[in-house]
Amino acid sequence: DELDAMRDTHSLLVLTNHPLLSGRASRVKNIGKLIEFAKGCGDVAFVRCDDLARAVLAAPPAPSALP
């Protein structure tokens, strides 16, 4: 649901996991399902935050929404 909502609004989904919780078998399984679902969407990219920041800084500025 969260990934679909982010895709609908062309937003960034940052998934942060703590090993104490995300290392549990059921959560690892669900993260795997999320990754497979995202890969199948066709409009989802997996990037590191520093690589995304470089790409944003290198892109031309977006037109201002303000007059």
Coordinates of N, CA and C in Angstrom, one line a residue:
D1 N 0.8 -1.2 0.0 CA 0.0 0.0 0.0 C 0.9 1.3 0.0
E2 N 1.9 1.3 0.8 CA 2.8 2.5 0.9 C 3.5 2.7 -0.4
L3 N 4.0 1.7 -1.0 CA 4.7 1.8 -2.3 C 3.8 2.3 -3.4
D4 N 2.6 1.7 -3.4 CA 1.6 2.2 -4.4 C 1.2 3.7 -4.2
A5 N 1.1 4.1 -3.0 CA 0.8 5.5 -2.7 C 1.9 6.4 -3.1
M6 N 3.1 6.0 -2.9 CA 4.3 6.8 -3.3 C 4.4 6.8 -4.8
R7 N 4.1 5.7 -5.5 CA 4.1 5.7 -7.0 C 3.0 6.7 -7.5
D8 N 1.8 6.7 -6.9 CA 0.7 7.5 -7.4 C 1.1 9.0 -7.3
T9 N 1.9 9.4 -6.3 CA 2.3 10.8 -6.2 C 3.7 11.1 -6.6
H10 N 4.3 10.1 -7.3 CA 5.7 10.3 -7.8 C 6.7 10.7 -6.7
S11 N 6.5 10.0 -5.6 CA 7.3 10.3 -4.4 C 8.4 9.3 -4.1
L12 N 9.2 9.6 -3.2 CA 10.3 8.8 -2.8 C 9.9 8.0 -1.6
L13 N 10.2 6.7 -1.6 CA 10.0 5.8 -0.5 C 11.3 5.4 0.0
V14 N 11.6 5.8 1.3 CA 12.8 5.4 1.9 C 12.5 4.4 2.9
L15 N 13.0 3.2 2.7 CA 12.8 2.1 3.6 C 14.0 1.9 4.6
T16 N 13.8 2.2 5.8 CA 14.9 2.0 6.8 C 14.6 0.9 7.7
N17 N 15.6 0.0 7.9 CA 15.4 -1.2 8.7 C 16.4 -1.2 9.8
H18 N 16.0 -1.7 11.0 CA 16.9 -1.9 12.1 C 17.1 -3.4 12.2
P19 N 18.4 -3.9 12.3 CA 18.6 -5.3 12.4 C 17.9 -6.0 13.5
L20 N 17.6 -5.4 14.6 CA 16.9 -6.0 15.7 C 15.5 -6.5 15.2
L21 N 14.9 -5.6 14.4 CA 13.5 -6.0 14.0 C 13.5 -6.6 12.6
S22 N 14.2 -6.0 11.6 CA 14.1 -6.5 10.3 C 14.9 -7.7 10.0
G23 N 15.7 -8.2 11.0 CA 16.4 -9.4 10.8 C 15.6 -10.6 11.2
R24 N 14.4 -10.4 11.7 CA 13.5 -11.5 12.0 C 13.0 -12.2 10.7
A25 N 12.8 -13.5 10.8 CA 12.5 -14.3 9.6 C 11.3 -13.8 8.8
S26 N 10.2 -13.5 9.5 CA 9.0 -13.0 8.9 C 9.2 -11.7 8.2
R27 N 9.9 -10.8 8.8 CA 10.2 -9.5 8.2 C 11.1 -9.5 7.0
V28 N 12.1 -10.4 7.1 CA 13.0 -10.6 5.9 C 12.2 -11.1 4.8
K29 N 11.3 -12.0 5.0 CA 10.4 -12.6 4.0 C 9.5 -11.5 3.4
N30 N 8.9 -10.6 4.2 CA 8.1 -9.5 3.7 C 8.9 -8.5 2.9
I31 N 10.1 -8.2 3.4 CA 10.9 -7.2 2.6 C 11.3 -7.8 1.3
G32 N 11.5 -9.1 1.2 CA 11.8 -9.8 -0.1 C 10.6 -9.6 -1.0
K33 N 9.4 -9.8 -0.5 CA 8.2 -9.7 -1.3 C 8.0 -8.3 -1.8
L34 N 8.3 -7.3 -0.9 CA 8.2 -5.9 -1.3 C 9.2 -5.6 -2.5
I35 N 10.4 -6.1 -2.3 CA 11.4 -5.9 -3.4 C 11.0 -6.5 -4.7
E36 N 10.5 -7.7 -4.7 CA 10.0 -8.4 -5.9 C 8.8 -7.6 -6.5
F37 N 7.9 -7.2 -5.7 CA 6.8 -6.4 -6.2 C 7.3 -5.1 -6.8
A38 N 8.2 -4.4 -6.2 CA 8.7 -3.2 -6.7 C 9.4 -3.4 -8.0
K39 N 10.2 -4.4 -8.1 CA 10.9 -4.7 -9.4 C 10.0 -5.0 -10.5
G40 N 8.8 -5.5 -10.2 CA 7.8 -5.8 -11.3 C 7.0 -4.6 -11.7
C41 N 7.1 -3.5 -11.0 CA 6.2 -2.4 -11.3 C 6.7 -1.7 -12.5
G42 N 8.0 -1.7 -12.9 CA 8.4 -1.1 -14.1 C 8.8 0.4 -13.9
D43 N 8.3 1.0 -12.9 CA 8.6 2.5 -12.7 C 9.2 2.8 -11.3
V44 N 9.9 1.8 -10.8 CA 10.5 1.9 -9.5 C 12.0 1.7 -9.7
A45 N 12.8 2.6 -9.1 CA 14.3 2.5 -9.2 C 14.8 2.3 -7.8
F46 N 15.8 1.5 -7.7 CA 16.5 1.3 -6.4 C 17.8 2.0 -6.5
V47 N 18.0 3.1 -5.7 CA 19.2 3.9 -5.7 C 19.6 4.2 -4.2
R48 N 20.9 4.4 -4.1 CA 21.4 4.8 -2.8 C 21.1 6.3 -2.6
C49 N 20.9 6.8 -1.4 CA 20.6 8.2 -1.1 C 21.7 9.1 -1.7
D50 N 23.0 8.8 -1.6 CA 24.0 9.7 -2.1 C 24.0 9.8 -3.6
D51 N 23.7 8.7 -4.3 CA 23.6 8.7 -5.7 C 22.4 9.5 -6.2
L52 N 21.3 9.4 -5.4 CA 20.1 10.2 -5.8 C 20.4 11.7 -5.5
A53 N 21.1 12.0 -4.5 CA 21.4 13.4 -4.2 C 22.3 14.0 -5.3
R54 N 23.2 13.3 -5.8 CA 24.1 13.7 -6.9 C 23.3 14.0 -8.1
A55 N 22.3 13.1 -8.4 CA 21.5 13.2 -9.6 C 20.6 14.5 -9.5
V56 N 20.0 14.7 -8.3 CA 19.2 15.9 -8.1 C 20.0 17.1 -8.3
L57 N 21.2 17.2 -7.7 CA 22.0 18.4 -7.7 C 22.5 18.6 -9.2
A58 N 22.7 17.6 -10.0 CA 23.2 17.8 -11.3 C 22.0 18.1 -12.3
A59 N 20.8 17.9 -11.9 CA 19.6 18.2 -12.8 C 19.4 19.7 -12.9
P60 N 18.8 20.1 -14.1 CA 18.5 21.5 -14.2 C 17.4 21.8 -13.2
P61 N 17.3 23.1 -12.7 CA 16.3 23.4 -11.7 C 14.9 23.3 -12.3
A62 N 14.0 22.8 -11.5 CA 12.6 22.7 -11.9 C 12.0 24.1 -11.9
P63 N 11.0 24.3 -12.8 CA 10.3 25.6 -12.8 C 9.7 25.9 -11.5
S64 N 9.8 27.1 -11.1 CA 9.2 27.5 -9.8 C 7.7 27.5 -9.9
A65 N 7.1 27.0 -8.8 CA 5.6 27.0 -8.7 C 5.1 28.4 -8.2
L66 N 6.0 29.2 -7.8 CA 5.7 30.6 -7.4 C 5.8 31.6 -8.5
P67 N 4.9 32.6 -8.5 CA 4.9 33.6 -9.6 C 6.2 34.4 -9.6

